[in-house]
PDB file of C-alpha atoms and ligand atoms in Angstrom:
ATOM      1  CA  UNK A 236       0.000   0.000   0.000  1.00 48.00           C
ATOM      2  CA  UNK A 237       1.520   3.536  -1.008  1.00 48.00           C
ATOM      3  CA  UNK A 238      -0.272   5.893   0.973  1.00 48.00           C
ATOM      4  CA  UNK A 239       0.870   9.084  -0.827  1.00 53.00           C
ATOM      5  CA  UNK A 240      -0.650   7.719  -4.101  1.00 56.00           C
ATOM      6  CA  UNK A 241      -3.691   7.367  -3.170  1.00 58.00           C
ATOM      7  CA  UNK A 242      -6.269  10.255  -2.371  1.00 58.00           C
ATOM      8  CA  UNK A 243      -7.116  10.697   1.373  1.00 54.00           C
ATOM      9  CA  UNK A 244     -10.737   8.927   1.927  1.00 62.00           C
ATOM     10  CA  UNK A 245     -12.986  10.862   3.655  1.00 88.00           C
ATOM     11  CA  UNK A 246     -12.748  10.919   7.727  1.00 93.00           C
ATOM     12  CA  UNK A 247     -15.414  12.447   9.961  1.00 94.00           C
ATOM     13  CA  UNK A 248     -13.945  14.697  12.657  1.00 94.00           C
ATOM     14  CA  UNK A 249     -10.403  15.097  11.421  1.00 96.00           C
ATOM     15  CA  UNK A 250      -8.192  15.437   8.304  1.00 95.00           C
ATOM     16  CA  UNK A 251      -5.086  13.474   7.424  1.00 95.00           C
ATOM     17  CA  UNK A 252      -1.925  14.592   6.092  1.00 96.00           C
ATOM     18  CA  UNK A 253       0.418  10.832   4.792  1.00 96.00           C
ATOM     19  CA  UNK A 254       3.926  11.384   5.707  1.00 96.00           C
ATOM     20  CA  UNK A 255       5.767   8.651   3.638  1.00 96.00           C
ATOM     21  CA  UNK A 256       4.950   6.159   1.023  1.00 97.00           C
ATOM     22  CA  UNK A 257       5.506   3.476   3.804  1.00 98.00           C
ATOM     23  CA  UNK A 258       2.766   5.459   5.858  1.00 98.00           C
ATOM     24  CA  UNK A 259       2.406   7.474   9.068  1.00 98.00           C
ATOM     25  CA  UNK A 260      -0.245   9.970   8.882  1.00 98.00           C
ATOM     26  CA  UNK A 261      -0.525  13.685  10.128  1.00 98.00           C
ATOM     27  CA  UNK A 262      -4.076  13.632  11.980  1.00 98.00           C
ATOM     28  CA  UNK A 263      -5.848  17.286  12.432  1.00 97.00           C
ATOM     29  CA  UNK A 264      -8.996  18.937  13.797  1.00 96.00           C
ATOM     30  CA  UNK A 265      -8.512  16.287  17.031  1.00 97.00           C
ATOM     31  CA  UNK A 266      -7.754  17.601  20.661  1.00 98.00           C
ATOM     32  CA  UNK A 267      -7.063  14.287  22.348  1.00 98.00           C
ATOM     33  CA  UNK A 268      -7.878  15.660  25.727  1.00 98.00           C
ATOM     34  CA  UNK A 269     -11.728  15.702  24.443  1.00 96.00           C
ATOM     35  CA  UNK A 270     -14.079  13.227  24.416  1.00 94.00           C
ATOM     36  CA  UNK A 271     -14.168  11.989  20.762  1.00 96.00           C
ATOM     37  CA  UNK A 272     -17.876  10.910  18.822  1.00 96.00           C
ATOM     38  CA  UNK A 273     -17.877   7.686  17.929  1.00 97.00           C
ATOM     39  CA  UNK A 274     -17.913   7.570  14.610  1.00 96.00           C
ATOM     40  CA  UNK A 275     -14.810   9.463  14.620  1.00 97.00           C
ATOM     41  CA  UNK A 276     -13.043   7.065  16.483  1.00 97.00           C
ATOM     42  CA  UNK A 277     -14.092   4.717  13.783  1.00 97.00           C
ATOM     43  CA  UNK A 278     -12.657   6.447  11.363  1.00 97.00           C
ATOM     44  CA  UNK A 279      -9.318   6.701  13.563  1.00 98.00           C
ATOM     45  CA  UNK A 280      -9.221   2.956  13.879  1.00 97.00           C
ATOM     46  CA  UNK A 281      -9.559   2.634   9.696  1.00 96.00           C
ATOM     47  CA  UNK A 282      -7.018   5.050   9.254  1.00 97.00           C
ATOM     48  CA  UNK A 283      -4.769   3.749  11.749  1.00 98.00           C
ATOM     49  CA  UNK A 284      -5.395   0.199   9.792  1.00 97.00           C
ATOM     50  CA  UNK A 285      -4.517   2.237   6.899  1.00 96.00           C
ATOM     51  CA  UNK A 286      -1.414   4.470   7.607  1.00 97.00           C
ATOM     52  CA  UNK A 287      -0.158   2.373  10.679  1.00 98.00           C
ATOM     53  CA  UNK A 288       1.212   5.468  12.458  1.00 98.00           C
ATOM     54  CA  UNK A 289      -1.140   8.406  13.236  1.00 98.00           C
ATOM     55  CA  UNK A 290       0.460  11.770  14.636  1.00 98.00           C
ATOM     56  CA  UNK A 291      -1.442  14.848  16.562  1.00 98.00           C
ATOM     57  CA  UNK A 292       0.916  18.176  17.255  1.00 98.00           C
ATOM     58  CA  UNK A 293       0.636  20.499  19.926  1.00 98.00           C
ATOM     59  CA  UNK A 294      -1.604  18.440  22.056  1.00 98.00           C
ATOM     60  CA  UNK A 295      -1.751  19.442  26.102  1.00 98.00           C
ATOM     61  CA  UNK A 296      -1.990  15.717  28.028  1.00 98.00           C
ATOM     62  CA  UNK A 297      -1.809  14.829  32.049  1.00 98.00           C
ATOM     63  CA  UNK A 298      -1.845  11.216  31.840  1.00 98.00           C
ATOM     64  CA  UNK A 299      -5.268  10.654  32.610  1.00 98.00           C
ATOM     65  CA  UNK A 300      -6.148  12.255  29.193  1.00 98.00           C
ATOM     66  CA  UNK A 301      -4.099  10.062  26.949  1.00 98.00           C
ATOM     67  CA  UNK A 302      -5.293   6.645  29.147  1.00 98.00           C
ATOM     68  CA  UNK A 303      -8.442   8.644  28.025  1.00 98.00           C
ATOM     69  CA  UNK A 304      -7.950   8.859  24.200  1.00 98.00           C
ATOM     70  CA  UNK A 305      -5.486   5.419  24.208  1.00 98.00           C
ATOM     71  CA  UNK A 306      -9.261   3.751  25.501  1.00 98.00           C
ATOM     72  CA  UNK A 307     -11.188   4.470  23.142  1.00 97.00           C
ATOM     73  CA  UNK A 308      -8.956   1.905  21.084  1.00 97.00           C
ATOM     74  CA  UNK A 309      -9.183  -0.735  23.941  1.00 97.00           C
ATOM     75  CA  UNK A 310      -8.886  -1.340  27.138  1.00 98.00           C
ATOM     76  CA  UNK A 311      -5.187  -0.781  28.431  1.00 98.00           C
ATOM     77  CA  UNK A 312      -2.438  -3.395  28.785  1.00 94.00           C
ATOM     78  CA  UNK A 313       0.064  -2.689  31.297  1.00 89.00           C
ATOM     79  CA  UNK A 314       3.887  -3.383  30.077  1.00 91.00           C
ATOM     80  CA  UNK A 315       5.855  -6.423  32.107  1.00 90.00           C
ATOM     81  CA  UNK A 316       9.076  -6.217  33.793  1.00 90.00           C
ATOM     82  CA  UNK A 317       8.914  -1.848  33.525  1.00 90.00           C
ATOM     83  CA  UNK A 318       7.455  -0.220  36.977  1.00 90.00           C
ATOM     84  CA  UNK A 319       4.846   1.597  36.104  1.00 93.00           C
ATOM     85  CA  UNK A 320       4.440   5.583  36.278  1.00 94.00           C
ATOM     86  CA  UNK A 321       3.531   6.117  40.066  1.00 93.00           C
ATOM     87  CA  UNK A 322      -0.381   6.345  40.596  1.00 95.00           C
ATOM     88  CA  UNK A 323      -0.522   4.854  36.540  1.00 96.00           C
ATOM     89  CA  UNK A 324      -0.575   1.400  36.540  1.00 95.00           C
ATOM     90  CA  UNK A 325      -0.841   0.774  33.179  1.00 96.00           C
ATOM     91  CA  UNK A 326       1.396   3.707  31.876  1.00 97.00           C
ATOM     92  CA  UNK A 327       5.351   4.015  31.644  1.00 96.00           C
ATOM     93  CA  UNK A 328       7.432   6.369  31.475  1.00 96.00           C
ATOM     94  CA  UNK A 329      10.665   6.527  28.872  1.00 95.00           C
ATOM     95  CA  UNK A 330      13.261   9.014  30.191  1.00 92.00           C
ATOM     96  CA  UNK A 331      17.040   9.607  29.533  1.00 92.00           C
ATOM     97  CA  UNK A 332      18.349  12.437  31.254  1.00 90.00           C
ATOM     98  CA  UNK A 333      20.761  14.429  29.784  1.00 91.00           C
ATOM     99  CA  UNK A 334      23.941  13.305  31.594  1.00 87.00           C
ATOM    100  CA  UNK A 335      23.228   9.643  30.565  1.00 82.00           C
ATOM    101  CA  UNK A 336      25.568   8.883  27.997  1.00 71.00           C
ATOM    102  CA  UNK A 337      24.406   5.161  27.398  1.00 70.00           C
ATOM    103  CA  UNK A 338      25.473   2.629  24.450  1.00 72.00           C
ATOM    104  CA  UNK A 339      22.188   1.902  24.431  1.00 78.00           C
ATOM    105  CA  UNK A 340      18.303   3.411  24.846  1.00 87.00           C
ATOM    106  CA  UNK A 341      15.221   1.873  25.784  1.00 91.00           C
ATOM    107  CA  UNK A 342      13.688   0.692  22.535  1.00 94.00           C
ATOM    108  CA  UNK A 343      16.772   1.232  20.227  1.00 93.00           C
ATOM    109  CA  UNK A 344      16.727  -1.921  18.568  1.00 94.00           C
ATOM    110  CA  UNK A 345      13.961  -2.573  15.856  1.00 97.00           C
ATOM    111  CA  UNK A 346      10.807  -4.670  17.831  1.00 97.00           C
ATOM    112  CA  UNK A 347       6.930  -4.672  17.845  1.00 98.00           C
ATOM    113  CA  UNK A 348       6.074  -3.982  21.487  1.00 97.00           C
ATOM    114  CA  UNK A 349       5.281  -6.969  23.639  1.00 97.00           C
ATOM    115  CA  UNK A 350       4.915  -9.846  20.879  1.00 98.00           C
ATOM    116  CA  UNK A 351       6.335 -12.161  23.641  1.00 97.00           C
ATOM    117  CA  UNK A 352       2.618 -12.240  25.666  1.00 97.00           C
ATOM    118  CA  UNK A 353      -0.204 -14.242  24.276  1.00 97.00           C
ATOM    119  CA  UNK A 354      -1.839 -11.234  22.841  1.00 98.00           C
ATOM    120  CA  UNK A 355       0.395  -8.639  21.156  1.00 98.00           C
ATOM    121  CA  UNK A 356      -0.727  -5.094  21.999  1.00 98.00           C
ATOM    122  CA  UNK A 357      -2.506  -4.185  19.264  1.00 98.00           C
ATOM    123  CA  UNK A 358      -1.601  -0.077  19.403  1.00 98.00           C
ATOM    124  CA  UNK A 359       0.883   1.453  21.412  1.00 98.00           C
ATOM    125  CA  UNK A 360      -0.114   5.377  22.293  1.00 98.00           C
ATOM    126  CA  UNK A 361       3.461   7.414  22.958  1.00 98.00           C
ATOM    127  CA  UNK A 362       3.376  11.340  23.938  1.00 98.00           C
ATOM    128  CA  UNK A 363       6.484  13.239  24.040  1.00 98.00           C
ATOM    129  CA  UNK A 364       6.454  15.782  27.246  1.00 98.00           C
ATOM    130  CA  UNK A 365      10.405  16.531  27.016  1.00 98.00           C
ATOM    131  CA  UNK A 366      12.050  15.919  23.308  1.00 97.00           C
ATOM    132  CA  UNK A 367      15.277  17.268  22.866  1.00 97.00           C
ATOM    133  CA  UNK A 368      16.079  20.246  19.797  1.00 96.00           C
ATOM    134  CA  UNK A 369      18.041  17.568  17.700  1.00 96.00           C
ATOM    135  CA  UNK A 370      17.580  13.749  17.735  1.00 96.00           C
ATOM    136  CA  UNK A 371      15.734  11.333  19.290  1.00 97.00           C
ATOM    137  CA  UNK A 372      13.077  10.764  16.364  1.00 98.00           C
ATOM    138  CA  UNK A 373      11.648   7.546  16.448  1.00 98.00           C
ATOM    139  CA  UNK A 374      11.620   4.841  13.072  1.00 98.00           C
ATOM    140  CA  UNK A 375       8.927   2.352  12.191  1.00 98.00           C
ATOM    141  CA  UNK A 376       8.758  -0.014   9.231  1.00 98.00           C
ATOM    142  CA  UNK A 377       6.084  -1.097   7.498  1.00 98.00           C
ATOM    143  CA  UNK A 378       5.363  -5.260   7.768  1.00 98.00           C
ATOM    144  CA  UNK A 379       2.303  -5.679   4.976  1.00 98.00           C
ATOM    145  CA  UNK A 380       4.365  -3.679   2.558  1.00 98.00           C
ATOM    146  CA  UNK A 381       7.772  -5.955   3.777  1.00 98.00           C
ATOM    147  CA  UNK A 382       5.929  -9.053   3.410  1.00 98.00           C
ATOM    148  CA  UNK A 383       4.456  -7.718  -0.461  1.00 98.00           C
ATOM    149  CA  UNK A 384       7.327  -7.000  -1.862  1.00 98.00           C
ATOM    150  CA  UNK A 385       8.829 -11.105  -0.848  1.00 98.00           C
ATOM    151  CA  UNK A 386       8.734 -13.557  -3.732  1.00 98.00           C
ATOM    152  CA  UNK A 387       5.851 -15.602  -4.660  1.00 98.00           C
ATOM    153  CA  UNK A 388       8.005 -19.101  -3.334  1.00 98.00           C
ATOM    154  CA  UNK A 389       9.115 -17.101  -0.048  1.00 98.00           C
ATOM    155  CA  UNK A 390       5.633 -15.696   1.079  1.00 98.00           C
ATOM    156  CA  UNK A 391       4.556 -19.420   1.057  1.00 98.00           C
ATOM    157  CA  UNK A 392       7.243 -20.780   2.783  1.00 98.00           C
ATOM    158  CA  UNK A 393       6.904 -18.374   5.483  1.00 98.00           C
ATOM    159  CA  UNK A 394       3.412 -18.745   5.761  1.00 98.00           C
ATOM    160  CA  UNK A 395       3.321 -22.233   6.969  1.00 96.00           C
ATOM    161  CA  UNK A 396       6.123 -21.258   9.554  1.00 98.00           C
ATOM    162  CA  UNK A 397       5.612 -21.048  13.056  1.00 98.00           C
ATOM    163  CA  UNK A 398       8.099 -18.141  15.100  1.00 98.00           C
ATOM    164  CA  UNK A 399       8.894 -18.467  18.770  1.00 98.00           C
ATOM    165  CA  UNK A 400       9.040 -15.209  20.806  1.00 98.00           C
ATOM    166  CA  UNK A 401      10.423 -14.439  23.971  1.00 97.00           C
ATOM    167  CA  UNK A 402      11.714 -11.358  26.026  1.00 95.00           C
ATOM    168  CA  UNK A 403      14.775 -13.253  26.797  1.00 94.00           C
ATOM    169  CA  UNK A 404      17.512 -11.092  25.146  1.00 90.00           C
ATOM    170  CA  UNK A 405      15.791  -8.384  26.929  1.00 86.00           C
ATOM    171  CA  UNK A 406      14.047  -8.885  30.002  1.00 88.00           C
ATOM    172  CA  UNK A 407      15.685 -12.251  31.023  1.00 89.00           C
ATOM    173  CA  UNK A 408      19.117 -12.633  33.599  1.00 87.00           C
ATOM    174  CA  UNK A 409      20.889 -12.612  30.930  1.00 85.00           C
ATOM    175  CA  UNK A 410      19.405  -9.605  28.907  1.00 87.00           C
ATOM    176  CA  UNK A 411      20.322  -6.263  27.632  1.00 82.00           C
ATOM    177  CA  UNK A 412      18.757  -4.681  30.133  1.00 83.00           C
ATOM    178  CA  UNK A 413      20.019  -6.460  32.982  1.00 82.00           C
ATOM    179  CA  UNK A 414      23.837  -5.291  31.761  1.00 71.00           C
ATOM    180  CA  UNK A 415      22.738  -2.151  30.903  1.00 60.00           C
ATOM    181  CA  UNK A 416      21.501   0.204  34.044  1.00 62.00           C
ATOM    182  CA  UNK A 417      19.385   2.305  32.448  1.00 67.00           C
ATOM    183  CA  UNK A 418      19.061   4.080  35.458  1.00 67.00           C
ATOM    184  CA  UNK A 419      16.280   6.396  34.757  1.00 72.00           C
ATOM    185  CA  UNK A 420      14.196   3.905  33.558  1.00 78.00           C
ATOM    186  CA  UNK A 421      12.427   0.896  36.629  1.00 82.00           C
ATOM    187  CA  UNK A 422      13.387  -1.981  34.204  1.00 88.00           C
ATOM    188  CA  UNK A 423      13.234  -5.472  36.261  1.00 85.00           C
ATOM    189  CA  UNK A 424      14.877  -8.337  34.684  1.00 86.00           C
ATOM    190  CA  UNK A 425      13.873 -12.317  35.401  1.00 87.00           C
ATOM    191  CA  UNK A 426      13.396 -15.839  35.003  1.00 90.00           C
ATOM    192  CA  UNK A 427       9.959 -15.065  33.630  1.00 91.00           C
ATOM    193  CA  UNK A 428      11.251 -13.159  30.770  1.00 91.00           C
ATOM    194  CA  UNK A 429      12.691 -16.733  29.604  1.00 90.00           C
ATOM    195  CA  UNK A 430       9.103 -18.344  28.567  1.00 93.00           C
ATOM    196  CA  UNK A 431       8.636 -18.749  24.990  1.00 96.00           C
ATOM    197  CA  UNK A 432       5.391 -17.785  22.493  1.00 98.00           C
ATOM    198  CA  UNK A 433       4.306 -19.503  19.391  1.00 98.00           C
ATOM    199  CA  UNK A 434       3.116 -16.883  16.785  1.00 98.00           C
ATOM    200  CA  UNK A 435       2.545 -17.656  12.433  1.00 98.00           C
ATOM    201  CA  UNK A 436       5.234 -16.125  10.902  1.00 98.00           C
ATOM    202  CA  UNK A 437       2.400 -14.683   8.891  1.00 98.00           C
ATOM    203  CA  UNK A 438      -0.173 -13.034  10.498  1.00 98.00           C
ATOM    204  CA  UNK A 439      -3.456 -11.620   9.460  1.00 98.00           C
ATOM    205  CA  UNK A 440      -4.663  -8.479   9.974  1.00 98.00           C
ATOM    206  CA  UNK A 441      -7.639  -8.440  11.637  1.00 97.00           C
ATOM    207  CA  UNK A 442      -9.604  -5.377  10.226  1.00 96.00           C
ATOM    208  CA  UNK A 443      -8.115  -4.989   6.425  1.00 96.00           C
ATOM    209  CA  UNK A 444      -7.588  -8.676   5.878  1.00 97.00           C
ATOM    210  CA  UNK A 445      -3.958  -7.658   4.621  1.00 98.00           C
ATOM    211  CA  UNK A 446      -0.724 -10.142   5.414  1.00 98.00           C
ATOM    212  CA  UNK A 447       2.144  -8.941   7.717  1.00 98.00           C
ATOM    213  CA  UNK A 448       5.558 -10.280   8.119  1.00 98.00           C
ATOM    214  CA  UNK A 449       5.113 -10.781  11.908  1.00 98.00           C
ATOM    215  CA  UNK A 450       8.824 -11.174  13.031  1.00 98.00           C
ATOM    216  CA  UNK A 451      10.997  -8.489  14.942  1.00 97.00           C
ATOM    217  CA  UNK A 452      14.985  -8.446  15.681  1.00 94.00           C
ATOM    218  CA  UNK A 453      14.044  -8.170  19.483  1.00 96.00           C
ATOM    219  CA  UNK A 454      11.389 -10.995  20.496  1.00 97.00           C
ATOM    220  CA  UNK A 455      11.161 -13.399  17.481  1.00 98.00           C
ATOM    221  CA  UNK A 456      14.017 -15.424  18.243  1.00 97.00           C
ATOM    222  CA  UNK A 457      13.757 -18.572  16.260  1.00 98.00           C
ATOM    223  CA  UNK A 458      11.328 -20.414  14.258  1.00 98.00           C
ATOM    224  CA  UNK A 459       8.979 -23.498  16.107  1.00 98.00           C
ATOM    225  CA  UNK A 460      11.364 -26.946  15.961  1.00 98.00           C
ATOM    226  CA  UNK A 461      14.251 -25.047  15.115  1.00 98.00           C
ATOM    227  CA  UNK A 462      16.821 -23.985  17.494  1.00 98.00           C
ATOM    228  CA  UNK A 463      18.205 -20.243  17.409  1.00 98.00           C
ATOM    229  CA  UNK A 464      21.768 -20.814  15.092  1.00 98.00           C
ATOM    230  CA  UNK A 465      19.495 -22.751  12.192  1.00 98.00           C
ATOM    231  CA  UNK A 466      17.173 -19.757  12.516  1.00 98.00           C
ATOM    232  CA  UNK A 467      18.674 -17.059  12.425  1.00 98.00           C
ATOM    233  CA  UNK A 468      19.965 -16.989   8.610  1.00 98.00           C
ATOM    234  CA  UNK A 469      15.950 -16.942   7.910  1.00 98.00           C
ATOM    235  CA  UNK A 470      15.296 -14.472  10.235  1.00 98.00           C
ATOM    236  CA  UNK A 471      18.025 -12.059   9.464  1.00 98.00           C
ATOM    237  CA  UNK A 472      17.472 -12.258   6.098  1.00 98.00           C
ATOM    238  CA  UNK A 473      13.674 -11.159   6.693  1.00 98.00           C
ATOM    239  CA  UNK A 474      14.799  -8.290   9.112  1.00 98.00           C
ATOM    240  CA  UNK A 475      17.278  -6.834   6.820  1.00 98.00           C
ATOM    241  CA  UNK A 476      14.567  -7.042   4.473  1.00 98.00           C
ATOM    242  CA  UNK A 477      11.514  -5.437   6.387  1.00 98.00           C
ATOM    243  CA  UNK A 478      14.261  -2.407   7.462  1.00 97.00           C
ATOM    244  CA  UNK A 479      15.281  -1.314   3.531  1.00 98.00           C
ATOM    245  CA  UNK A 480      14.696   2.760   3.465  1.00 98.00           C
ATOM    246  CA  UNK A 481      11.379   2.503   1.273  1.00 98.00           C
ATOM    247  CA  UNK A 482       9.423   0.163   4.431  1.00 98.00           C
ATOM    248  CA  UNK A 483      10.660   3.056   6.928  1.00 98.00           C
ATOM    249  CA  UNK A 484       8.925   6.058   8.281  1.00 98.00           C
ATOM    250  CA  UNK A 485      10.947   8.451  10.662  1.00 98.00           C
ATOM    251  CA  UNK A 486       8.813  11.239  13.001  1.00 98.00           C
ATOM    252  CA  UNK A 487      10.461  13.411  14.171  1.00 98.00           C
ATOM    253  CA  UNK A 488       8.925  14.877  17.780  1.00 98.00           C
ATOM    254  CA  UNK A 489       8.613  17.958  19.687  1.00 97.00           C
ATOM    255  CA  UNK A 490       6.915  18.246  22.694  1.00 98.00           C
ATOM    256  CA  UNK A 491       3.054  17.758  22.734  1.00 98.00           C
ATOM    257  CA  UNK A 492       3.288  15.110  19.755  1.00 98.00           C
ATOM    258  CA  UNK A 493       1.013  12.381  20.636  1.00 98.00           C
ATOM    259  CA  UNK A 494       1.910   8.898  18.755  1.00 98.00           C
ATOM    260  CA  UNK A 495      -0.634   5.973  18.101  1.00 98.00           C
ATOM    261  CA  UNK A 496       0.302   3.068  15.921  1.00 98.00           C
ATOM    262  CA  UNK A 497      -0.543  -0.228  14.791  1.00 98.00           C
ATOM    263  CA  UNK A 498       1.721  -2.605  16.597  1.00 98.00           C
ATOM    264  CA  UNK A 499       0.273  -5.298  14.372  1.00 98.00           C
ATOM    265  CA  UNK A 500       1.430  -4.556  11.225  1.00 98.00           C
ATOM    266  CA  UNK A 501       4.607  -2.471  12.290  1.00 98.00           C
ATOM    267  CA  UNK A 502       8.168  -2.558  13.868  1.00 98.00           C
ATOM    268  CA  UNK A 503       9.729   0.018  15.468  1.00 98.00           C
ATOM    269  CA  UNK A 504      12.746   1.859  16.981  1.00 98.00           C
ATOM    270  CA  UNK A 505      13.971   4.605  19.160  1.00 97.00           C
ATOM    271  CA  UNK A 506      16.978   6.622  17.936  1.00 97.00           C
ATOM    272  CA  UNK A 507      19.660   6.827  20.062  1.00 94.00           C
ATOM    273  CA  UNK A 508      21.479  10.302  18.505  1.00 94.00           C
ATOM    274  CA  UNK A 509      20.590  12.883  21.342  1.00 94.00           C
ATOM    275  CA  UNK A 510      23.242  12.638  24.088  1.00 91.00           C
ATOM    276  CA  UNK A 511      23.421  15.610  26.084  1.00 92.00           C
ATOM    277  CA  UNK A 512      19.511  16.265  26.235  1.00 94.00           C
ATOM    278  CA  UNK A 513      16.439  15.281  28.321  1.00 94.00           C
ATOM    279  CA  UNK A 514      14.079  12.604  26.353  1.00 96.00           C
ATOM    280  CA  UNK A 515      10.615  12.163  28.477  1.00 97.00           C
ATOM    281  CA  UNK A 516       7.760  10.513  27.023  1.00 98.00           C
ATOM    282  CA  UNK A 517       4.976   8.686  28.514  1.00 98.00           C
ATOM    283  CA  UNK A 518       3.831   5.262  26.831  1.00 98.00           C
ATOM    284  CA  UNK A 519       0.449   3.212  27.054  1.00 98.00           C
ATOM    285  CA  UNK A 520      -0.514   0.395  24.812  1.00 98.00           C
ATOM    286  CA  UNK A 521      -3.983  -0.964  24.016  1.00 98.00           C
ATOM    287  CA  UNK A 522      -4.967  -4.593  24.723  1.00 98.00           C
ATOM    288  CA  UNK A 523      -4.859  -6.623  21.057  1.00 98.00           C
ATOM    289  CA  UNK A 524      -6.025 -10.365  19.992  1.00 96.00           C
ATOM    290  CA  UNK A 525      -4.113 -13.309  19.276  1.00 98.00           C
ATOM    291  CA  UNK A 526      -2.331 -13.652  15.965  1.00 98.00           C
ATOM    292  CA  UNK A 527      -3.919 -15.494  13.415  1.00 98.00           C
ATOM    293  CA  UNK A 528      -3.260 -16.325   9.867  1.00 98.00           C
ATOM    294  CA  UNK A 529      -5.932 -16.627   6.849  1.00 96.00           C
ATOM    295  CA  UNK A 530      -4.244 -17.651   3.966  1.00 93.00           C
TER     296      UNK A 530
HETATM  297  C1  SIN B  84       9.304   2.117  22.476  1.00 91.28           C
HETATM  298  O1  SIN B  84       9.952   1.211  21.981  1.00 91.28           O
HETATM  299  O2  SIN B  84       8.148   1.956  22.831  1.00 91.28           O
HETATM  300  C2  SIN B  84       9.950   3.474  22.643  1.00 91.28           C
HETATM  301  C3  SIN B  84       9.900   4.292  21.430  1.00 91.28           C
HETATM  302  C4  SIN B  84      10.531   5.641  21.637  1.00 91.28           C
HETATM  303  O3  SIN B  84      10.914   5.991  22.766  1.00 91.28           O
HETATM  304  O4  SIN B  84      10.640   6.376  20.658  1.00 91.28           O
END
């Protein structure tokens, strides 16, 4: 799907602007601290389904407002092995102060949030209350469009593959995180971040009917009956792949920029170019269904 070729359907209660031929979306005429008709959230939901990243500027959020606006989505999902915002349970926040000068940042390597639970969140809702002047921007790719442009033989190989995912390299003893003291961040690593989830390589989506590569660098770790080495050749091939500059949108924030996406059908990654500035922005993500695939 090219969404600048197209021409922009017809939304009630708000206007969209595409970004890049891989999607994202401008969104206009919303304040997110309102309550929003329902018909209009309809139409947010299609065009989310559509452009797979929708952006509002200059919005003006306490947290209770974008739990508020994430809801009308779905109910919330709270994020494992973070602590939560204090009095928030199901929001977190992402901060790096300025004096952190870290290798790493939370959610700098390419992943779909959470696609080690049962149920992938199906949107994740990010607001940016502290962005710094230069850097920090945050990537996504586009999966449907990754998993289009495979060959004929590929696509159905893949789709009679079965991926394991787990939080292992992250959340487990031995992962990133637990190396890497992100300190202004509550990350708790553990045993539990070992278990394993069986996902199709291939996944539906659920509202447009349209296939999506459903594999990430982060969680998908190896493909059911395989072990990790004979995977990974697939897998990085299929990574490589889904990241090539023409799958990629890039926003760049400032503060007040309110984020929702479809963590179905995307992957995504945080930047990590702004050393020597503050990066705060508070994250909830919306409750989604388990992965299916209709061939
Ligand atoms: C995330 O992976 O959810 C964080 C994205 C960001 O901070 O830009």
């Amino acid at each position: 799907m090219s969404a600048v070729l197209k021409p922009a359907p017809a939304y009630r209660g708000f206007d969209v602007a595409p970004l890049c031929g891989a999607g994202g979306a401008e969104v206009t005429g919303i304040d997110a601290a309102r309550p929003i008709a329902p018909e209009t959230v309809a139409d947010l939901r299609r065009a989310l389904a559509e452009h797979c990243l929708l952006i509002l500027r200059d919005q003006e959020l306490t947290p209770d407002q974008q739990k508020a606006f994430a809801r009308h989505f779905g109910p919330l999902s709270a994020t494992p092995f973070i602590k939560p915002l204090d009095g928030h349970p199901e929001m977190m926040r992402i901060v790096r102060e300025a004096d952190e000068k870290k290798k790493l940042n939370f959610g700098g390597r390419w992943h779909s949030d959470l696609t080690f639970a049962a149920e992938p969140v199906m949107g994740t809702c990010l607001y940016a209350r502290e962005s710094p002047p230069v850097g920090g921007d945050t990537l996504w790719c586009n999966q449907m469009q990754a998993f289009d442009a495979l060959s004929p033989g590929l696509q159905r190989v893949l789709e009679g593959l079965t991926v394991m995912h787990s939080a292992k390299r992250s959340y487990g003893p031995q992962g990133t995180y637990a190396d890497d003291d992100l300190k202004s961040m509550r990350i708790e690593v553990s045993e539990a971040g070992l278990a394993e989830q069986a996902h199709p390589c291939v996944r539906t989506h659920p509202e447009t009917g349209r296939k999506i590569l459903f594999i990430n660098w982060v969680y998908a770790i190896r493909f059911a009956d395989m072990t990790e080495e004979e995977s990974a050749p697939l897998l990085d091939f299929l990574n490589r792949h889904s990241q090539r500059p023409e799958f990629q949108i890039r926003l760049r924030w400032r503060r007040g920029t309110l984020a929702l996406w479809d963590n179905r059908s995307t992957q995504h990654l945080a930047v990590n170019d702004y050393a020597g500035y503050r990066r705060v922005m508070d994250r909830v993500t919306i409750a989604g269904d388990k992965p299916f695939y209709r061939p």
